[in-house]
Short mmCIF file of C-alpha atoms in Angstrom, two decimals:
data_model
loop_
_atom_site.label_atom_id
_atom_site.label_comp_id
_atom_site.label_asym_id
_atom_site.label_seq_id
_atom_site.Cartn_x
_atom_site.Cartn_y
_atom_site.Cartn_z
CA UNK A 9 11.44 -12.17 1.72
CA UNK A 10 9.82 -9.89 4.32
CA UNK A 11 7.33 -11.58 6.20
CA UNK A 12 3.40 -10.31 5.96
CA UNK A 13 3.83 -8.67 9.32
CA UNK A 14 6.87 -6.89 8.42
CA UNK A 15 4.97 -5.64 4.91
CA UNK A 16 1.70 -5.01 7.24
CA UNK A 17 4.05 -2.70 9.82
CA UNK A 18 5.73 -1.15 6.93
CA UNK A 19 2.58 -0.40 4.92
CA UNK A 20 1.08 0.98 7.90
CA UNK A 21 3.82 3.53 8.50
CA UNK A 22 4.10 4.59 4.79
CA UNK A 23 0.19 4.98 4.88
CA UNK A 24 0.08 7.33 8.29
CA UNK A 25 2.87 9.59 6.78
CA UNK A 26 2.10 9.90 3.19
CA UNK A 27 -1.47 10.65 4.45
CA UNK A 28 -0.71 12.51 7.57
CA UNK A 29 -2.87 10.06 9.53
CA UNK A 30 -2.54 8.24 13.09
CA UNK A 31 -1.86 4.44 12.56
CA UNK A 32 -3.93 3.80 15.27
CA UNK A 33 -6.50 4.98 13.12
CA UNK A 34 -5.59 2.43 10.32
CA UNK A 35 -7.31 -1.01 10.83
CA UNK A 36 -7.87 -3.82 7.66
CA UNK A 37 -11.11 -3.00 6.39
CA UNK A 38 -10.34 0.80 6.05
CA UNK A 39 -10.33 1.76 2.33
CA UNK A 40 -7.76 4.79 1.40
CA UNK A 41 -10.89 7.17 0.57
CA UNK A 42 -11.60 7.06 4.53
CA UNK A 43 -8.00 7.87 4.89
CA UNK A 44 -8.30 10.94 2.85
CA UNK A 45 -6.57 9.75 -0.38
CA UNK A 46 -7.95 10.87 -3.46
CA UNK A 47 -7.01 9.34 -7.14
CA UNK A 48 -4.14 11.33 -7.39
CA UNK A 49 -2.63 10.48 -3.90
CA UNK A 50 -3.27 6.67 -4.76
CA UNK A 51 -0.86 7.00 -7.94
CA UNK A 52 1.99 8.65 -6.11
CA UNK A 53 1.11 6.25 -3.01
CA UNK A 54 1.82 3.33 -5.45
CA UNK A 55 5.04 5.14 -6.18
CA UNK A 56 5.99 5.11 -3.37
CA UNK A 57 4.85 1.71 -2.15
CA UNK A 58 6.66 0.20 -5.45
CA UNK A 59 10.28 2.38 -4.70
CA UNK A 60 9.73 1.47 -0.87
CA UNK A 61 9.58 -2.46 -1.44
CA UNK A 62 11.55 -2.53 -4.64
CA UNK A 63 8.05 -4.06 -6.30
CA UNK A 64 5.89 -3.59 -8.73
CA UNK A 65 2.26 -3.80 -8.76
CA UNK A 66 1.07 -5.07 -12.24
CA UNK A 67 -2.84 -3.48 -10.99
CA UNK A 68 -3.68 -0.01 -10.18
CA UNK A 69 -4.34 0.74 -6.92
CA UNK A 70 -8.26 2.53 -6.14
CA UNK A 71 -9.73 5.22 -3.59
CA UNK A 72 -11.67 2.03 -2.38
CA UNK A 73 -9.06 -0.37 -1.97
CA UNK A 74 -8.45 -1.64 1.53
CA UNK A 75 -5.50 -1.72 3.91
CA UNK A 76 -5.68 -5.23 4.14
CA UNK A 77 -5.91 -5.61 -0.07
CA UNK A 78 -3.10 -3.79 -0.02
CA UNK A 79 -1.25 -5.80 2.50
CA UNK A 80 -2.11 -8.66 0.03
CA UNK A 81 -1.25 -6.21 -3.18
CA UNK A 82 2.42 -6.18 -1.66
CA UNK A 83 2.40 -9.59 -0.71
CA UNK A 84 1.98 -10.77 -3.86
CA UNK A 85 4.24 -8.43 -5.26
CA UNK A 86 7.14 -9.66 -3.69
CA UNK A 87 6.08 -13.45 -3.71
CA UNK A 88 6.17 -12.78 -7.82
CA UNK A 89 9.30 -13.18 -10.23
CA UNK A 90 10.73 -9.85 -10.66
CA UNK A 91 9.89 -8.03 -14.00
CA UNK A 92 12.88 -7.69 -16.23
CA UNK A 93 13.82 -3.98 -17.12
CA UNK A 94 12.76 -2.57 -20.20
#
């Protein structure tokens, strides 16, 4: 399993592409609104986050959700018994 600084490094580079931002300007208390995202970017970012990590987030994502809640979204994610295919 990837450790949280791996997922944190990873995240961060997903985020500044997907929303054409600097990752310098990415910190931990940063929600995705301040990033730009709107509600449809955050359900295509999950999409992506999920297919990137092979994961998958049992709660939505939100405009207001943090970097570092999403660090921990991931986190848990992977930490959690895969969900069988339907």
């Amino acid at each position: 399993m990837p450790s949280r600084l791996d997922i944190t490094l990873n995240l961060l580079r997903i985020l500044a592409c997907f929303l054409e931002q600097s990752q310098h300007r990415i910190r931990p208390d940063i929600t995705l609104d301040e990033l730009g995202a709107d509600s449809f970017d955050v359900v295509e970012l999950q999409a992506v986050i999920e297919e990137n990590f092979a994961i998958h987030i049992s709660q939505a994502i939100h405009t207001y959700t943090t970097f570092a809640e999403l660090v921990d979204l991931v986190f848990s994610a992977m930490s959690s018994p895969p969900v069988p295919p339907h």
